[in-house]
PDB file of C-alpha atoms and ligand atoms in Angstrom:
ATOM      1  CA  UNK A   1     -10.809 -10.579   2.770  1.00 93.00           C
ATOM      2  CA  UNK A   2     -10.409 -12.078  -0.486  1.00 95.00           C
ATOM      3  CA  UNK A   3      -7.695  -9.893  -2.534  1.00 97.00           C
ATOM      4  CA  UNK A   4      -7.577 -11.402  -6.594  1.00 97.00           C
ATOM      5  CA  UNK A   5      -3.749 -10.281  -8.048  1.00 98.00           C
ATOM      6  CA  UNK A   6      -3.927 -10.285 -11.976  1.00 98.00           C
ATOM      7  CA  UNK A   7      -0.402  -9.998 -13.111  1.00 98.00           C
ATOM      8  CA  UNK A   8       2.634 -12.002 -15.588  1.00 98.00           C
ATOM      9  CA  UNK A   9       4.627 -12.212 -13.206  1.00 98.00           C
ATOM     10  CA  UNK A  10       2.455 -13.878 -10.421  1.00 98.00           C
ATOM     11  CA  UNK A  11       5.948 -15.898  -8.098  1.00 98.00           C
ATOM     12  CA  UNK A  12       6.335 -12.414  -7.596  1.00 97.00           C
ATOM     13  CA  UNK A  13       3.504 -11.751  -5.145  1.00 97.00           C
ATOM     14  CA  UNK A  14       3.398 -15.303  -4.159  1.00 95.00           C
ATOM     15  CA  UNK A  15       7.188 -15.296  -2.802  1.00 93.00           C
ATOM     16  CA  UNK A  16       6.711 -12.074  -1.558  1.00 93.00           C
ATOM     17  CA  UNK A  17       3.488 -13.102   0.836  1.00 90.00           C
ATOM     18  CA  UNK A  18       5.065 -16.407   1.516  1.00 89.00           C
ATOM     19  CA  UNK A  19       7.040 -14.741   4.130  1.00 82.00           C
ATOM     20  CA  UNK A  20       7.165 -11.612   6.350  1.00 76.00           C
ATOM     21  CA  UNK A  21       4.506  -9.863   9.103  1.00 69.00           C
ATOM     22  CA  UNK A  22       1.708  -9.851   6.335  1.00 81.00           C
ATOM     23  CA  UNK A  23       2.318 -13.645   6.445  1.00 87.00           C
ATOM     24  CA  UNK A  24       0.222 -14.065   9.549  1.00 88.00           C
ATOM     25  CA  UNK A  25      -2.605 -12.351   7.596  1.00 89.00           C
ATOM     26  CA  UNK A  26      -2.810 -15.049   4.643  1.00 89.00           C
ATOM     27  CA  UNK A  27      -1.996 -18.043   7.372  1.00 91.00           C
ATOM     28  CA  UNK A  28      -4.938 -16.817   9.967  1.00 91.00           C
ATOM     29  CA  UNK A  29      -7.404 -16.789   6.633  1.00 90.00           C
ATOM     30  CA  UNK A  30      -7.832 -12.612   7.442  1.00 89.00           C
ATOM     31  CA  UNK A  31      -6.697 -12.412   3.604  1.00 92.00           C
ATOM     32  CA  UNK A  32      -7.020 -14.450   0.836  1.00 94.00           C
ATOM     33  CA  UNK A  33      -4.895 -14.168  -2.443  1.00 96.00           C
ATOM     34  CA  UNK A  34      -5.124 -15.421  -5.732  1.00 97.00           C
ATOM     35  CA  UNK A  35      -2.734 -14.717  -8.797  1.00 98.00           C
ATOM     36  CA  UNK A  36      -4.240 -14.911 -12.018  1.00 98.00           C
ATOM     37  CA  UNK A  37      -1.608 -14.905 -14.959  1.00 98.00           C
ATOM     38  CA  UNK A  38      -3.392 -12.938 -18.404  1.00 98.00           C
ATOM     39  CA  UNK A  39      -0.943 -15.442 -19.955  1.00 98.00           C
ATOM     40  CA  UNK A  40      -3.515 -18.362 -19.032  1.00 98.00           C
ATOM     41  CA  UNK A  41      -5.747 -16.681 -20.885  1.00 98.00           C
ATOM     42  CA  UNK A  42      -4.257 -16.080 -24.399  1.00 98.00           C
ATOM     43  CA  UNK A  43      -5.183 -17.372 -27.640  1.00 95.00           C
ATOM     44  CA  UNK A  44      -2.787 -19.111 -29.610  1.00 91.00           C
ATOM     45  CA  UNK A  45       0.183 -21.365 -29.449  1.00 95.00           C
ATOM     46  CA  UNK A  46       2.397 -18.152 -28.695  1.00 96.00           C
ATOM     47  CA  UNK A  47      -0.469 -16.966 -26.115  1.00 97.00           C
ATOM     48  CA  UNK A  48       0.907 -13.255 -26.345  1.00 98.00           C
ATOM     49  CA  UNK A  49      -0.588 -10.841 -23.986  1.00 98.00           C
ATOM     50  CA  UNK A  50       0.970  -7.601 -25.497  1.00 98.00           C
ATOM     51  CA  UNK A  51       1.823  -6.211 -29.273  1.00 98.00           C
ATOM     52  CA  UNK A  52       2.931  -2.764 -30.854  1.00 98.00           C
ATOM     53  CA  UNK A  53       1.453   0.414 -29.825  1.00 98.00           C
ATOM     54  CA  UNK A  54      -0.651   2.027 -33.055  1.00 98.00           C
ATOM     55  CA  UNK A  55       0.736   4.836 -33.882  1.00 98.00           C
ATOM     56  CA  UNK A  56       4.711   3.294 -33.395  1.00 98.00           C
ATOM     57  CA  UNK A  57       6.248   4.714 -30.965  1.00 98.00           C
ATOM     58  CA  UNK A  58       8.729   2.406 -28.683  1.00 97.00           C
ATOM     59  CA  UNK A  59       7.935  -0.619 -25.827  1.00 98.00           C
ATOM     60  CA  UNK A  60       4.506  -2.639 -26.174  1.00 98.00           C
ATOM     61  CA  UNK A  61       1.518  -2.410 -24.627  1.00 98.00           C
ATOM     62  CA  UNK A  62      -0.753  -5.041 -22.647  1.00 98.00           C
ATOM     63  CA  UNK A  63      -3.758  -6.845 -24.678  1.00 98.00           C
ATOM     64  CA  UNK A  64      -7.009  -6.044 -24.081  1.00 98.00           C
ATOM     65  CA  UNK A  65      -8.623  -9.819 -24.777  1.00 98.00           C
ATOM     66  CA  UNK A  66      -6.006 -11.760 -22.347  1.00 98.00           C
ATOM     67  CA  UNK A  67      -7.256  -9.625 -19.017  1.00 98.00           C
ATOM     68  CA  UNK A  68     -10.853  -8.991 -20.164  1.00 98.00           C
ATOM     69  CA  UNK A  69     -11.078 -13.322 -20.108  1.00 98.00           C
ATOM     70  CA  UNK A  70      -8.514 -12.884 -17.080  1.00 98.00           C
ATOM     71  CA  UNK A  71     -11.325 -10.760 -15.242  1.00 97.00           C
ATOM     72  CA  UNK A  72     -14.199 -12.981 -16.312  1.00 96.00           C
ATOM     73  CA  UNK A  73     -12.748 -15.464 -14.959  1.00 97.00           C
ATOM     74  CA  UNK A  74     -11.963 -14.475 -11.794  1.00 97.00           C
ATOM     75  CA  UNK A  75     -15.400 -12.029 -11.565  1.00 96.00           C
ATOM     76  CA  UNK A  76     -17.494 -15.381 -12.102  1.00 95.00           C
ATOM     77  CA  UNK A  77     -15.116 -17.621  -9.551  1.00 95.00           C
ATOM     78  CA  UNK A  78     -16.071 -14.989  -6.908  1.00 93.00           C
ATOM     79  CA  UNK A  79     -19.385 -15.349  -8.125  1.00 89.00           C
ATOM     80  CA  UNK A  80     -19.337 -10.982  -7.646  1.00 72.00           C
ATOM     81  CA  UNK A  81     -20.481  -7.626 -10.116  1.00 61.00           C
ATOM     82  CA  UNK A  82     -17.617  -5.423 -10.696  1.00 60.00           C
ATOM     83  CA  UNK A  83     -18.721  -3.083  -7.799  1.00 63.00           C
ATOM     84  CA  UNK A  84     -19.103  -5.600  -4.804  1.00 81.00           C
ATOM     85  CA  UNK A  85     -14.525  -5.791  -5.144  1.00 95.00           C
ATOM     86  CA  UNK A  86     -13.163  -2.676  -7.375  1.00 96.00           C
ATOM     87  CA  UNK A  87     -10.200  -3.524 -10.245  1.00 97.00           C
ATOM     88  CA  UNK A  88      -7.331  -0.941  -8.673  1.00 98.00           C
ATOM     89  CA  UNK A  89      -4.861  -0.533 -12.148  1.00 98.00           C
ATOM     90  CA  UNK A  90      -1.112   0.476 -10.116  1.00 98.00           C
ATOM     91  CA  UNK A  91      -0.607   3.378 -12.599  1.00 98.00           C
ATOM     92  CA  UNK A  92       1.764   6.251 -12.013  1.00 98.00           C
ATOM     93  CA  UNK A  93      -2.098   8.028 -13.518  1.00 98.00           C
ATOM     94  CA  UNK A  94      -3.159   7.425 -10.317  1.00 98.00           C
ATOM     95  CA  UNK A  95      -4.227   8.912  -7.061  1.00 98.00           C
ATOM     96  CA  UNK A  96      -0.451   8.499  -4.635  1.00 98.00           C
ATOM     97  CA  UNK A  97      -1.597   5.689  -2.152  1.00 98.00           C
ATOM     98  CA  UNK A  98      -1.090   7.130   1.618  1.00 96.00           C
ATOM     99  CA  UNK A  99      -2.355   5.807   4.741  1.00 96.00           C
ATOM    100  CA  UNK A 100      -6.324   6.984   4.593  1.00 95.00           C
ATOM    101  CA  UNK A 101      -6.470   5.235   0.925  1.00 97.00           C
ATOM    102  CA  UNK A 102      -4.545   1.859   2.814  1.00 97.00           C
ATOM    103  CA  UNK A 103      -7.671   2.098   6.094  1.00 97.00           C
ATOM    104  CA  UNK A 104     -10.614   2.750   3.022  1.00 96.00           C
ATOM    105  CA  UNK A 105      -8.860  -0.618   1.118  1.00 97.00           C
ATOM    106  CA  UNK A 106      -8.868  -2.042   4.040  1.00 96.00           C
ATOM    107  CA  UNK A 107     -12.217  -1.636   5.046  1.00 95.00           C
ATOM    108  CA  UNK A 108     -13.378  -3.149   1.941  1.00 93.00           C
ATOM    109  CA  UNK A 109     -16.309  -5.860   2.605  1.00 90.00           C
ATOM    110  CA  UNK A 110     -15.019  -7.690  -0.982  1.00 93.00           C
ATOM    111  CA  UNK A 111     -11.729  -6.863  -1.147  1.00 96.00           C
ATOM    112  CA  UNK A 112     -10.142  -6.623  -4.077  1.00 97.00           C
ATOM    113  CA  UNK A 113      -8.665  -7.268  -7.431  1.00 98.00           C
ATOM    114  CA  UNK A 114      -5.436  -5.917  -8.476  1.00 98.00           C
ATOM    115  CA  UNK A 115      -4.345  -5.412 -11.771  1.00 99.00           C
ATOM    116  CA  UNK A 116      -0.166  -5.001 -12.104  1.00 97.00           C
ATOM    117  CA  UNK A 117       1.169  -3.922 -15.650  1.00 98.00           C
ATOM    118  CA  UNK A 118       4.143  -4.457 -17.766  1.00 98.00           C
ATOM    119  CA  UNK A 119       5.771  -2.956 -20.987  1.00 97.00           C
ATOM    120  CA  UNK A 120       3.739   0.768 -21.692  1.00 98.00           C
ATOM    121  CA  UNK A 121       1.311   0.024 -19.953  1.00 98.00           C
ATOM    122  CA  UNK A 122      -2.286  -1.086 -21.062  1.00 98.00           C
ATOM    123  CA  UNK A 123      -4.796  -1.097 -23.790  1.00 99.00           C
ATOM    124  CA  UNK A 124      -6.570   2.211 -22.966  1.00 98.00           C
ATOM    125  CA  UNK A 125      -9.584   0.389 -23.430  1.00 98.00           C
ATOM    126  CA  UNK A 126      -9.435  -2.049 -21.056  1.00 98.00           C
ATOM    127  CA  UNK A 127      -8.499   0.192 -18.369  1.00 98.00           C
ATOM    128  CA  UNK A 128     -11.841   2.535 -19.574  1.00 98.00           C
ATOM    129  CA  UNK A 129     -14.073  -0.613 -19.369  1.00 98.00           C
ATOM    130  CA  UNK A 130     -12.655  -2.240 -16.170  1.00 98.00           C
ATOM    131  CA  UNK A 131     -10.854  -0.416 -13.814  1.00 98.00           C
ATOM    132  CA  UNK A 132     -11.899   1.292 -10.785  1.00 97.00           C
ATOM    133  CA  UNK A 133      -9.362   2.918  -9.265  1.00 98.00           C
ATOM    134  CA  UNK A 134      -5.908   3.910 -10.112  1.00 98.00           C
ATOM    135  CA  UNK A 135      -3.202   4.295  -7.585  1.00 98.00           C
ATOM    136  CA  UNK A 136       0.257   5.128  -7.751  1.00 98.00           C
ATOM    137  CA  UNK A 137       2.871   4.611  -5.603  1.00 98.00           C
ATOM    138  CA  UNK A 138       4.743   8.067  -7.179  1.00 98.00           C
ATOM    139  CA  UNK A 139       6.212   9.723  -9.146  1.00 98.00           C
ATOM    140  CA  UNK A 140       9.338   7.682 -10.562  1.00 98.00           C
ATOM    141  CA  UNK A 141       9.533   5.100 -13.473  1.00 98.00           C
ATOM    142  CA  UNK A 142       8.631   1.614 -12.887  1.00 98.00           C
ATOM    143  CA  UNK A 143       9.207  -1.715 -15.095  1.00 98.00           C
ATOM    144  CA  UNK A 144       6.256  -2.740 -13.877  1.00 98.00           C
ATOM    145  CA  UNK A 145       3.083  -2.888 -11.045  1.00 98.00           C
ATOM    146  CA  UNK A 146       3.775  -5.866  -9.252  1.00 98.00           C
ATOM    147  CA  UNK A 147       5.864  -3.893  -6.393  1.00 98.00           C
ATOM    148  CA  UNK A 148       3.060  -1.198  -5.735  1.00 98.00           C
ATOM    149  CA  UNK A 149       0.581  -3.579  -5.828  1.00 98.00           C
ATOM    150  CA  UNK A 150       2.793  -5.504  -2.808  1.00 97.00           C
ATOM    151  CA  UNK A 151       3.328  -2.337  -1.508  1.00 97.00           C
ATOM    152  CA  UNK A 152      -0.821  -2.346  -1.081  1.00 98.00           C
ATOM    153  CA  UNK A 153      -0.483  -5.468   0.145  1.00 96.00           C
ATOM    154  CA  UNK A 154       1.883  -4.973   2.475  1.00 95.00           C
ATOM    155  CA  UNK A 155      -0.093  -2.016   4.079  1.00 96.00           C
ATOM    156  CA  UNK A 156      -3.855  -3.737   3.451  1.00 96.00           C
ATOM    157  CA  UNK A 157      -2.636  -7.174   5.246  1.00 94.00           C
ATOM    158  CA  UNK A 158      -1.252  -5.469   8.092  1.00 93.00           C
ATOM    159  CA  UNK A 159      -4.780  -3.723   9.156  1.00 94.00           C
ATOM    160  CA  UNK A 160      -6.982  -6.755   9.288  1.00 90.00           C
ATOM    161  CA  UNK A 161      -8.041  -6.944  12.538  1.00 83.00           C
ATOM    162  CA  UNK A 162      -6.087  -9.817  14.147  1.00 77.00           C
ATOM    163  CA  UNK A 163      -3.328  -9.925  11.782  1.00 80.00           C
ATOM    164  CA  UNK A 164      -1.067  -7.350  14.507  1.00 75.00           C
ATOM    165  CA  UNK A 165      -0.040  -9.446  17.713  1.00 65.00           C
ATOM    166  CA  UNK A 166      -0.025  -7.577  20.963  1.00 54.00           C
ATOM    167  CA  UNK A 167       3.563  -5.832  20.570  1.00 56.00           C
ATOM    168  CA  UNK A 168       2.105  -4.346  17.140  1.00 63.00           C
ATOM    169  CA  UNK A 169      -1.106  -3.793  18.078  1.00 56.00           C
ATOM    170  CA  UNK A 170      -0.389  -0.089  19.774  1.00 52.00           C
ATOM    171  CA  UNK A 171      -0.536   1.139  15.811  1.00 56.00           C
ATOM    172  CA  UNK A 172      -4.361   0.525  16.156  1.00 50.00           C
ATOM    173  CA  UNK A 173      -4.940   3.147  18.880  1.00 48.00           C
ATOM    174  CA  UNK A 174      -5.111   6.795  18.093  1.00 47.00           C
ATOM    175  CA  UNK A 175      -1.571   8.178  19.209  1.00 50.00           C
ATOM    176  CA  UNK A 176       0.409   5.869  17.320  1.00 61.00           C
ATOM    177  CA  UNK A 177       2.036   8.222  13.711  1.00 58.00           C
ATOM    178  CA  UNK A 178      -0.416   5.047  11.930  1.00 66.00           C
ATOM    179  CA  UNK A 179      -3.035   7.476  12.325  1.00 77.00           C
ATOM    180  CA  UNK A 180      -1.546  10.638  13.687  1.00 87.00           C
ATOM    181  CA  UNK A 181      -1.182  11.828   9.946  1.00 94.00           C
ATOM    182  CA  UNK A 182       2.737  12.564  11.755  1.00 97.00           C
ATOM    183  CA  UNK A 183       5.945  11.616  11.410  1.00 98.00           C
ATOM    184  CA  UNK A 184       6.998   8.538  13.875  1.00 97.00           C
ATOM    185  CA  UNK A 185       8.855  10.278  17.104  1.00 98.00           C
ATOM    186  CA  UNK A 186      12.984   8.746  17.375  1.00 98.00           C
ATOM    187  CA  UNK A 187      13.408   5.520  18.293  1.00 98.00           C
ATOM    188  CA  UNK A 188      15.900   4.437  20.936  1.00 98.00           C
ATOM    189  CA  UNK A 189      16.952   0.943  22.733  1.00 98.00           C
ATOM    190  CA  UNK A 190      19.864  -0.474  24.170  1.00 98.00           C
ATOM    191  CA  UNK A 191      22.566   0.720  25.386  1.00 98.00           C
ATOM    192  CA  UNK A 192      21.436   3.806  27.037  1.00 98.00           C
ATOM    193  CA  UNK A 193      24.762   5.235  25.733  1.00 98.00           C
ATOM    194  CA  UNK A 194      26.326   4.540  22.481  1.00 98.00           C
ATOM    195  CA  UNK A 195      29.370   5.700  21.095  1.00 98.00           C
ATOM    196  CA  UNK A 196      29.079   8.444  23.328  1.00 98.00           C
ATOM    197  CA  UNK A 197      25.012   9.063  22.781  1.00 98.00           C
ATOM    198  CA  UNK A 198      23.087   9.443  25.384  1.00 98.00           C
ATOM    199  CA  UNK A 199      19.327   8.357  25.292  1.00 98.00           C
ATOM    200  CA  UNK A 200      17.214  11.411  25.523  1.00 98.00           C
ATOM    201  CA  UNK A 201      16.435  11.684  29.474  1.00 98.00           C
ATOM    202  CA  UNK A 202      12.803  11.761  29.153  1.00 98.00           C
ATOM    203  CA  UNK A 203      12.856   8.285  27.470  1.00 98.00           C
ATOM    204  CA  UNK A 204      14.220   7.293  30.656  1.00 98.00           C
ATOM    205  CA  UNK A 205      12.426   8.464  32.960  1.00 98.00           C
ATOM    206  CA  UNK A 206       9.452   5.853  33.819  1.00 98.00           C
ATOM    207  CA  UNK A 207       6.998   8.700  33.520  1.00 98.00           C
ATOM    208  CA  UNK A 208       4.632   7.962  30.951  1.00 98.00           C
ATOM    209  CA  UNK A 209       2.954  11.286  30.695  1.00 98.00           C
ATOM    210  CA  UNK A 210       6.203  12.809  30.111  1.00 98.00           C
ATOM    211  CA  UNK A 211       7.279  10.098  27.827  1.00 98.00           C
ATOM    212  CA  UNK A 212       4.493  10.669  25.842  1.00 98.00           C
ATOM    213  CA  UNK A 213       4.686  14.601  26.165  1.00 98.00           C
ATOM    214  CA  UNK A 214       8.443  13.868  24.713  1.00 98.00           C
ATOM    215  CA  UNK A 215       6.945  12.335  21.776  1.00 98.00           C
ATOM    216  CA  UNK A 216       4.312  14.347  20.786  1.00 98.00           C
ATOM    217  CA  UNK A 217       6.531  17.257  20.898  1.00 98.00           C
ATOM    218  CA  UNK A 218       9.255  15.454  18.808  1.00 98.00           C
ATOM    219  CA  UNK A 219       6.857  14.034  15.931  1.00 98.00           C
ATOM    220  CA  UNK A 220       5.679  17.741  15.656  1.00 98.00           C
ATOM    221  CA  UNK A 221       8.705  19.386  15.074  1.00 98.00           C
ATOM    222  CA  UNK A 222      10.376  16.242  13.362  1.00 98.00           C
ATOM    223  CA  UNK A 223       7.466  16.735  11.359  1.00 98.00           C
ATOM    224  CA  UNK A 224       7.600  20.614  10.992  1.00 98.00           C
ATOM    225  CA  UNK A 225      10.770  20.713   9.822  1.00 98.00           C
ATOM    226  CA  UNK A 226      10.242  17.812   6.979  1.00 98.00           C
ATOM    227  CA  UNK A 227       6.374  17.793   5.981  1.00 98.00           C
ATOM    228  CA  UNK A 228       5.353  20.742   6.394  1.00 98.00           C
ATOM    229  CA  UNK A 229       2.735  18.979   4.119  1.00 97.00           C
ATOM    230  CA  UNK A 230       1.614  16.910   6.842  1.00 97.00           C
ATOM    231  CA  UNK A 231       1.235  18.967   9.627  1.00 98.00           C
ATOM    232  CA  UNK A 232      -1.173  21.170   6.756  1.00 98.00           C
ATOM    233  CA  UNK A 233      -2.717  17.845   6.930  1.00 96.00           C
ATOM    234  CA  UNK A 234      -3.407  17.260  10.307  1.00 97.00           C
ATOM    235  CA  UNK A 235      -4.779  19.973  10.998  1.00 97.00           C
ATOM    236  CA  UNK A 236      -7.140  20.580   8.302  1.00 97.00           C
ATOM    237  CA  UNK A 237      -8.446  16.971   9.758  1.00 95.00           C
ATOM    238  CA  UNK A 238      -8.912  18.064  13.344  1.00 97.00           C
ATOM    239  CA  UNK A 239      -5.708  16.123  14.791  1.00 97.00           C
ATOM    240  CA  UNK A 240      -3.845  18.546  16.631  1.00 98.00           C
ATOM    241  CA  UNK A 241      -5.230  20.346  19.959  1.00 98.00           C
ATOM    242  CA  UNK A 242      -4.779  23.219  21.043  1.00 98.00           C
ATOM    243  CA  UNK A 243      -1.350  22.088  23.401  1.00 98.00           C
ATOM    244  CA  UNK A 244       0.072  20.777  19.665  1.00 98.00           C
ATOM    245  CA  UNK A 245      -0.506  24.103  17.912  1.00 98.00           C
ATOM    246  CA  UNK A 246       1.042  26.390  20.910  1.00 98.00           C
ATOM    247  CA  UNK A 247       4.347  23.395  20.427  1.00 98.00           C
ATOM    248  CA  UNK A 248       4.527  23.588  16.952  1.00 98.00           C
ATOM    249  CA  UNK A 249       4.591  27.772  17.798  1.00 98.00           C
ATOM    250  CA  UNK A 250       7.612  27.416  19.789  1.00 96.00           C
ATOM    251  CA  UNK A 251       5.820  28.757  22.840  1.00 87.00           C
ATOM    252  CA  UNK A 252       7.017  25.108  25.153  1.00 71.00           C
TER     253      UNK A 252
HETATM  254  C1  LIG B 301       5.537   7.817 -17.225  1.00 81.08           C
HETATM  255  C2  LIG B 301       5.395   4.181 -10.798  1.00 81.08           C
HETATM  256  C3  LIG B 301       5.837   6.413 -17.093  1.00 81.08           C
HETATM  257  C4  LIG B 301       5.624   3.450 -12.284  1.00 81.08           C
HETATM  258  C5  LIG B 301       5.973   8.935 -16.184  1.00 81.08           C
HETATM  259  C6  LIG B 301       4.766   3.976 -10.291  1.00 81.08           C
HETATM  260  C7  LIG B 301       6.417   6.428 -14.738  1.00 81.08           C
HETATM  261  C8  LIG B 301       2.079   1.691 -11.045  1.00 81.08           C
HETATM  262  C9  LIG B 301       3.400   2.505 -11.052  1.00 81.08           C
HETATM  263  C10 LIG B 301       5.903   5.868 -15.785  1.00 81.08           C
HETATM  264  C11 LIG B 301       4.671   2.384 -12.422  1.00 81.08           C
HETATM  265  C12 LIG B 301       6.045   7.959 -14.812  1.00 81.08           C
HETATM  266  C13 LIG B 301       3.539   3.436  -9.881  1.00 81.08           C
HETATM  267  C14 LIG B 301       6.837   4.403 -15.938  1.00 81.08           C
HETATM  268  C15 LIG B 301       4.209   1.060 -13.663  1.00 81.08           C
HETATM  269  C16 LIG B 301       3.548  -0.227 -16.858  1.00 81.08           C
HETATM  270  C17 LIG B 301       3.987  -0.695 -16.604  1.00 81.08           C
HETATM  271  C18 LIG B 301       3.247   1.436 -16.170  1.00 81.08           C
HETATM  272  C19 LIG B 301       5.368  -0.371 -15.921  1.00 81.08           C
HETATM  273  C20 LIG B 301       4.662   1.221 -15.561  1.00 81.08           C
HETATM  274  C21 LIG B 301       6.351   8.849 -13.213  1.00 81.08           C
HETATM  275  C22 LIG B 301       6.256   2.459 -16.433  1.00 81.08           C
HETATM  276  N1  LIG B 301       2.505   2.882  -9.343  1.00 81.08           N
HETATM  277  N2  LIG B 301       5.084   1.952 -14.194  1.00 81.08           N
HETATM  278  N3  LIG B 301       5.572   3.040 -16.863  1.00 81.08           N
HETATM  279  O1  LIG B 301       6.646   3.989 -14.846  1.00 81.08           O
HETATM  280  O2  LIG B 301       2.969   0.996 -13.225  1.00 81.08           O
HETATM  281  O3  LIG B 301       2.003   1.973  -9.147  1.00 81.08           O
END
């Protein structure tokens, strides 16, 4: 899938995708990524990409014209129309990124065009004319949309077929925390006893069914204690079995 990223800091995105697990997605050609700097599409000696907000107030606003020229060049190079590759603007206004949205994005045959804002954000007329979707990483203040774009890229890249190796590929089966909508059960590795604290015996039993039961119980109990909202969501999505409900009711 092809991704184009519009950003005033292309080197941030480039250096990010050149390392880590997601590098495989790009090296193998599962994902093709190109960064575009609106500054290259700005006029004049100063190549301005921002200006002061009408009505006053602090900060600067990204000019619509360089963004529109940049987007036009992307659409021309891709030879597609706006509906084959959605323009996603990372913004606190958007819906919060979650794994459902990641899965949906990863399934987009024609990829996406990503826009990360800077300063106070983008002129509203560009948003109204060109943005198909706004996605937020959460309710906090950032200095730019690049980090949220990178979070999206990481989450989407690892869902590309063939990107996860064999030891990662469990993430694609239905028991994986990825798909269960629950928190992961706790993890333990060597030594069996560390600073006097033992590994839960079930994990050392060698009995696959017992281990799976232990993990499911932990996952359910941890989620109920820390993220009851996720329990409600999983229940609504039909992801909880009668046995899960008995565990949650404390009847096991
Ligand atoms: C008002 C956070 C402003 C921030 C209210 C999560 C945040 C993009 C995100 C801001 C941004 C709140 C995100 C704020 C983001 C223009 C450029 C917007 C930076 C900008 C809660 C600054 N997920 N923030 N404004 O942070 O882009 O995607």
